Amino acid sequence: MNESLLRELVPAVIGVLVRRGADFAAAEDAVQDALVEAVRGWPEESSPSSSSGGPIRDPKGWLVTVAWRKFLDAARADTSRRRREELARAEPVPGPGGAVDDTLQLYFLCAHPSLTPASAVALTLRAVGGLTTRQIARAYLVPEATMAQRISRAKRTVSGVRFDQPGDVATVLRVLYLVFNEGYSGDVDLAAEAIRLTRRLAAKTDHEEVAGLLALMLLHHARRPARTGPDGRLVPLAEQDRSLWNTHLITEGVAVLQAALARDRLGEFQAQAAIAALHGDARSVEETDWVQIVEWYDELVRLTDSPVARLNRAVAVGEADGPRAGLAALAGLDPSLPRHAAVEAYLHERDGDPVTAARLYALAARSAPNIPERDHLTRQAARLNAWLRG
């Protein structure tokens, strides 16, 4: 039994059941039940899709058959005799799962605007990614019962949405980016899962921003081996051992980005990927083309007017034109922005003001979004305070 193959088939199998008349929530439950049956005992000697013995020749057909029967079992328990008879008569004979691929529609449904970001992420990981509720709960460090309730509420929310209703690619991309930014926790590598799902989306739709997000993920993921030291400490970009970067992912990411940019329809993920590509192209921090990075941040700010983009731009300006220019770029931003104090501390340190920098590093540590970042900022403050005392 190939678990990765089963997960790849989940969206298409859900789509088949929906087209046969099952509502989305019931179809998703039935497919999950079929996956459990597959895990318990994937047939090796014979197959419902084959009249002769031997391994399964059509895994999708097998899953469709089992999932449809699971759906019928549930329907028979919950509906009237007349409805049961109609469904029983409609049961198809075992065979190929059908040629229609509803994967793209499933992406749209799971990222429907009516869902909260957390619900959309959970539903996408389960219905599109094929993860179990337990895996998703462990990845997000919440009780399994809590995640099950979240997924159930999400399915109820979209239960009235037509399966063939046009979707919003931008919303799907934001959901996938949220998954990617969770990184790794539990027994699921969410960054790798996000890349897998984005690759699949790129294969289903010809959209330059899908390519832009895929390129961004690949370029960031390429630096992952260098982001933490042997002791688990956070290693900032300027101090990373670039020989640890995955050059194959960088090469692929740049190629995907170049193809997207050639279409001349710039979007925010392409702009972010271009910045990541410039970092990936630099063999050392000294060779980084900060002037061009500032230009790409200008494009990103124009596209999004994002305060976070402006904050990151201030860092780039500080590298390209000096810390005073960076502090000037920072001056108009809200100090309550996440990581504002950390950026300000870094620029003050580069400007030769360790007293202010130490105070701001300590302030930034108290509001750090995670433990590795908090510990890093605490060490920065301690380093400067030790130097000042010495």
XYZ file of C-alpha atoms in Angstrom:
390
model
C 0.000 0.000 0.000
C 1.471 3.299 -1.160
C 0.305 5.980 1.284
C 1.579 8.875 -0.829
C -0.338 7.552 -3.861
C -3.524 7.309 -1.817
C -3.154 10.913 -0.656
C -2.648 12.053 -4.242
C -5.915 10.375 -5.232
C -8.071 11.875 -2.460
C -9.244 15.067 -4.278
C -10.186 13.200 -7.452
C -12.107 10.527 -5.522
C -14.029 13.163 -3.545
C -14.865 14.826 -6.854
C -16.252 11.601 -8.296
C -18.550 11.097 -5.293
C -19.803 14.683 -5.437
C -20.605 14.324 -9.131
C -22.558 11.163 -8.332
C -24.768 13.099 -5.950
C -23.063 13.059 -2.563
C -22.735 16.353 -0.748
C -19.179 17.466 -0.091
C -19.153 16.741 3.665
C -20.510 13.219 3.217
C -18.158 12.548 0.314
C -15.132 13.657 2.304
C -16.125 11.477 5.256
C -16.645 8.479 2.973
C -13.254 8.901 1.326
C -11.551 9.137 4.711
C -13.299 5.897 5.731
C -12.099 4.278 2.508
C -8.548 5.384 3.265
C -8.772 3.759 6.691
C -9.887 0.519 5.037
C -7.003 0.772 2.572
C -4.504 1.240 5.397
C -5.933 -1.716 7.309
C -5.727 -4.124 4.402
C -4.883 -2.959 0.884
C -5.791 -5.903 -1.405
C -2.760 -7.571 -2.941
C -4.101 -10.797 -4.390
C -7.318 -9.562 -5.941
C -9.048 -6.333 -6.691
C -12.596 -5.067 -7.055
C -11.386 -3.422 -10.260
C -10.190 -6.702 -11.707
C -11.992 -9.935 -12.383
C -8.760 -11.887 -12.110
C -6.236 -12.140 -9.316
C -3.218 -9.910 -8.907
C -2.417 -6.487 -7.503
C -4.797 -3.575 -7.958
C -4.449 -2.135 -11.433
C -6.701 0.877 -10.776
C -6.191 2.260 -7.235
C -8.466 5.217 -7.948
C -11.242 2.894 -9.085
C -10.817 0.798 -5.952
C -11.028 3.883 -3.717
C -14.063 5.208 -5.587
C -15.846 1.862 -5.208
C -15.096 1.545 -1.492
C -15.841 5.219 -0.756
C -19.142 5.063 -2.630
C -20.162 2.011 -0.638
C -19.192 3.805 2.580
C -21.345 6.734 1.497
C -24.258 4.430 0.731
C -23.935 2.768 4.127
C -24.137 6.148 5.832
C -27.001 7.274 3.621
C -28.987 4.124 4.330
C -28.684 4.833 8.035
C -29.767 8.453 7.748
C -32.398 8.669 5.008
C -35.793 7.293 4.157
C -36.450 3.912 2.550
C -37.287 5.592 -0.749
C -34.010 7.483 -0.780
C -32.122 4.325 0.192
C -33.628 2.450 -2.735
C -32.744 5.239 -5.158
C -29.134 5.274 -3.998
C -28.875 1.499 -4.114
C -30.146 1.456 -7.691
C -27.614 4.187 -8.534
C -24.628 2.222 -7.229
C -22.225 1.810 -10.166
C -20.454 -1.403 -10.987
C -16.805 -1.539 -9.944
C -14.495 -0.095 -12.544
C -12.375 2.876 -13.544
C -12.805 5.996 -11.464
C -13.654 8.265 -14.366
C -11.696 10.780 -16.344
C -13.075 14.019 -14.854
C -10.582 15.628 -12.468
C -12.189 17.884 -9.880
C -9.001 18.625 -7.957
C -8.980 22.317 -8.871
C -12.611 22.747 -7.782
C -11.752 21.095 -4.493
C -8.952 23.625 -3.916
C -11.462 26.422 -4.458
C -14.069 24.877 -2.177
C -11.618 24.300 0.689
C -10.396 27.900 0.449
C -13.867 29.408 0.148
C -14.040 33.054 1.334
C -16.710 32.126 3.894
C -14.132 30.085 5.854
C -11.742 31.477 8.428
C -8.054 31.077 7.493
C -7.577 28.388 10.161
C -10.597 26.422 8.911
C -9.545 26.731 5.277
C -6.079 25.435 6.112
C -7.450 22.464 8.050
C -9.985 21.554 5.364
C -7.388 21.866 2.596
C -4.960 19.587 4.412
C -7.651 16.980 4.966
C -9.659 17.052 1.706
C -6.908 18.034 -0.744
C -3.838 16.842 1.132
C -5.338 13.593 2.353
C -3.976 13.995 5.883
C -5.856 12.500 8.795
C -7.437 14.670 11.464
C -4.880 13.325 13.944
C -1.952 14.332 11.707
C -3.340 17.838 11.229
C -3.991 18.230 14.965
C -0.441 17.171 15.814
C 0.984 19.537 13.214
C -0.880 22.469 14.749
C -0.353 21.306 18.335
C -4.041 21.176 19.223
C -6.147 18.293 20.586
C -7.531 15.949 17.944
C -11.100 16.646 19.111
C -10.560 20.387 18.617
C -9.296 19.865 15.072
C -12.152 17.474 14.293
C -14.655 20.148 15.366
C -12.869 22.749 13.250
C -13.013 20.531 10.169
C -16.664 19.624 10.784
C -17.618 23.302 11.095
C -15.727 24.081 7.895
C -17.544 21.335 5.995
C -20.898 22.594 7.253
C -19.992 26.137 6.201
C -19.340 25.159 2.581
C -22.053 22.513 2.363
C -24.295 24.808 0.329
C -21.602 25.943 -2.103
C -21.986 24.535 -5.633
C -19.062 22.256 -6.433
C -18.669 23.736 -9.928
C -18.769 27.340 -8.717
C -15.811 29.420 -9.991
C -13.162 29.917 -7.332
C -10.602 32.534 -6.406
C -6.997 31.503 -7.064
C -5.665 34.297 -4.847
C -7.557 32.918 -1.836
C -6.213 29.410 -2.474
C -2.669 30.758 -2.665
C -3.005 32.571 0.647
C -4.188 29.345 2.289
C -1.260 27.366 0.847
C 1.174 30.063 1.984
C -0.246 29.836 5.509
C 0.413 26.093 5.453
C 3.973 26.633 4.205
C 4.790 29.174 6.883
C 3.899 26.711 9.625
C 7.083 24.834 8.706
C 7.490 21.536 10.557
C 5.757 20.235 13.632
C 4.159 16.997 14.726
C 4.767 14.132 12.313
C 3.982 16.166 9.189
C 6.362 18.474 7.352
C 3.877 21.233 6.524
C 6.351 23.174 4.385
C 6.956 20.126 2.185
C 3.217 19.408 2.141
C 2.497 22.968 0.996
C 5.047 22.605 -1.805
C 3.436 19.326 -2.880
C -0.028 20.868 -2.953
C 1.214 23.963 -4.805
C 2.960 21.782 -7.397
C -0.320 19.964 -7.948
C -2.193 23.276 -8.256
C 0.392 24.534 -10.767
C -0.209 21.414 -12.854
C -3.966 22.061 -12.838
C -4.053 25.762 -13.657
C -2.053 28.056 -15.911
C -1.637 31.002 -13.549
C 1.508 33.076 -13.114
C 0.912 33.708 -9.403
C 0.609 29.986 -8.720
C 4.034 29.659 -10.329
C 5.218 32.638 -8.305
C 4.161 31.028 -5.030
C 5.746 27.708 -6.005
C 9.006 29.503 -6.826
C 8.886 31.395 -3.517
C 8.359 28.191 -1.552
C 11.170 26.367 -3.347
C 13.623 29.230 -2.832
C 12.812 29.567 0.870
C 12.804 25.812 1.410
C 16.255 25.603 -0.192
C 17.711 27.571 2.737
C 16.045 25.456 5.402
C 19.072 23.239 6.254
C 21.073 26.331 7.216
C 18.422 28.093 9.295
C 19.205 26.331 12.546
C 22.487 25.298 14.122
C 23.312 21.863 15.541
C 21.982 23.008 18.923
C 18.686 24.183 17.422
C 19.554 27.851 17.552
C 18.148 30.190 14.901
C 20.794 31.248 12.365
C 19.994 34.580 10.651
C 20.422 34.846 6.883
C 23.663 36.820 7.074
C 25.316 34.109 9.190
C 24.057 31.022 7.370
C 26.444 28.477 5.859
C 25.414 28.831 2.221
C 27.074 25.567 1.283
C 24.132 23.916 3.079
C 21.583 25.527 0.769
C 19.871 23.165 -1.658
C 21.108 24.363 -5.053
C 18.727 22.064 -6.940
C 15.712 23.734 -5.319
C 17.214 27.174 -5.992
C 17.749 26.325 -9.658
C 14.208 24.989 -9.994
C 12.739 27.968 -8.172
C 14.563 30.460 -10.387
C 13.442 28.629 -13.531
C 9.804 28.588 -12.389
C 10.024 32.287 -11.502
C 11.586 33.299 -14.806
C 8.829 31.543 -16.735
C 6.202 33.364 -14.658
C 7.853 36.783 -15.000
C 8.100 36.328 -18.780
C 4.306 36.550 -18.932
C 4.533 40.171 -17.744
C 1.668 39.938 -15.246
C 3.473 40.666 -12.010
C 1.873 39.676 -8.716
C 2.902 39.750 -5.086
C 4.196 36.178 -4.924
C 6.349 36.686 -8.012
C 7.814 39.837 -6.425
C 8.556 37.988 -3.187
C 10.097 35.131 -5.147
C 12.310 37.577 -7.054
C 13.652 38.883 -3.724
C 14.276 35.329 -2.520
C 16.007 34.514 -5.809
C 18.428 37.436 -5.361
C 19.332 36.128 -1.912
C 19.739 32.626 -3.328
C 21.959 33.886 -6.121
C 24.446 35.566 -3.754
C 27.399 33.334 -2.861
C 27.996 35.450 0.259
C 26.098 38.134 2.130
C 28.570 40.707 0.774
C 27.600 39.819 -2.801
C 23.878 40.384 -2.206
C 22.398 42.861 -4.694
C 20.600 44.997 -2.131
C 19.848 47.797 -4.604
C 17.850 45.414 -6.785
C 16.185 43.930 -3.715
C 14.999 47.417 -2.731
C 13.569 47.838 -6.235
C 11.634 44.581 -5.895
C 10.344 45.664 -2.489
C 9.145 48.870 -4.145
C 7.156 46.699 -6.570
C 5.811 44.602 -3.714
C 4.709 47.681 -1.772
C 3.050 49.031 -4.912
C 1.168 45.762 -5.369
C 0.122 45.171 -1.768
C 0.675 48.346 0.278
C 1.582 45.890 3.029
C 3.100 47.254 6.254
C 5.137 44.039 6.527
C 6.563 44.613 3.042
C 7.461 48.181 4.071
C 9.159 46.853 7.210
C 11.265 44.408 5.203
C 11.999 47.136 2.681
C 13.474 49.257 5.495
C 15.997 46.476 6.190
C 16.934 46.329 2.519
C 17.274 50.113 2.350
C 19.534 49.970 5.406
C 21.776 47.484 3.609
C 21.753 49.339 0.282
C 22.018 52.956 1.465
C 23.193 52.698 5.074
C 21.474 52.298 8.471
C 20.406 55.945 8.694
C 18.437 55.563 5.462
C 16.931 52.341 6.818
C 15.840 54.067 10.023
C 14.305 56.864 7.967
C 12.322 54.292 5.969
C 11.214 52.732 9.251
C 10.105 56.010 10.806
C 6.667 56.121 9.215
C 5.649 52.611 10.258
C 3.565 51.560 13.249
C 5.925 50.464 16.077
C 3.426 47.763 17.073
C 4.082 45.873 13.831
C 5.438 42.360 14.454
C 9.272 42.405 14.407
C 9.389 46.220 14.193
C 11.519 46.425 17.341
C 13.890 43.741 16.033
C 14.426 45.608 12.755
C 14.928 48.896 14.570
C 17.430 47.242 16.928
C 19.429 45.829 14.029
C 19.570 49.189 12.239
C 20.588 51.047 15.428
C 23.363 48.530 16.033
C 24.662 49.012 12.496
C 24.476 52.776 13.059
C 26.797 52.506 16.078
C 24.222 52.882 18.855
C 24.557 49.680 20.962
C 22.686 51.108 23.960
C 19.483 51.672 21.983
C 19.999 48.446 20.067
C 20.334 46.351 23.264
C 17.161 47.865 24.699
C 15.223 47.207 21.504
C 16.521 43.633 21.146
C 15.233 42.916 24.666
C 11.891 44.529 23.806
C 11.658 42.499 20.595
C 12.394 39.271 22.484
C 9.389 39.810 24.755
C 7.039 39.897 21.756
C 8.766 37.289 19.580
C 6.305 34.965 17.774
C 8.203 31.761 18.610
C 10.777 30.394 21.036
C 13.786 30.151 18.652
C 13.318 33.783 17.623
C 12.861 34.888 21.230
C 16.062 33.112 22.258
C 17.982 34.629 19.338
C 16.888 38.171 20.202
C 17.650 37.595 23.881
C 21.184 36.511 22.971
C 21.598 39.615 20.801
C 20.627 41.853 23.712
C 22.915 39.939 26.091
C 25.823 40.184 23.640
C 25.551 43.975 23.401
C 25.027 44.432 27.138
C 28.123 42.308 27.858
C 30.118 44.438 25.403
C 28.860 47.635 27.037
C 29.824 46.414 30.497
C 33.265 45.343 29.268
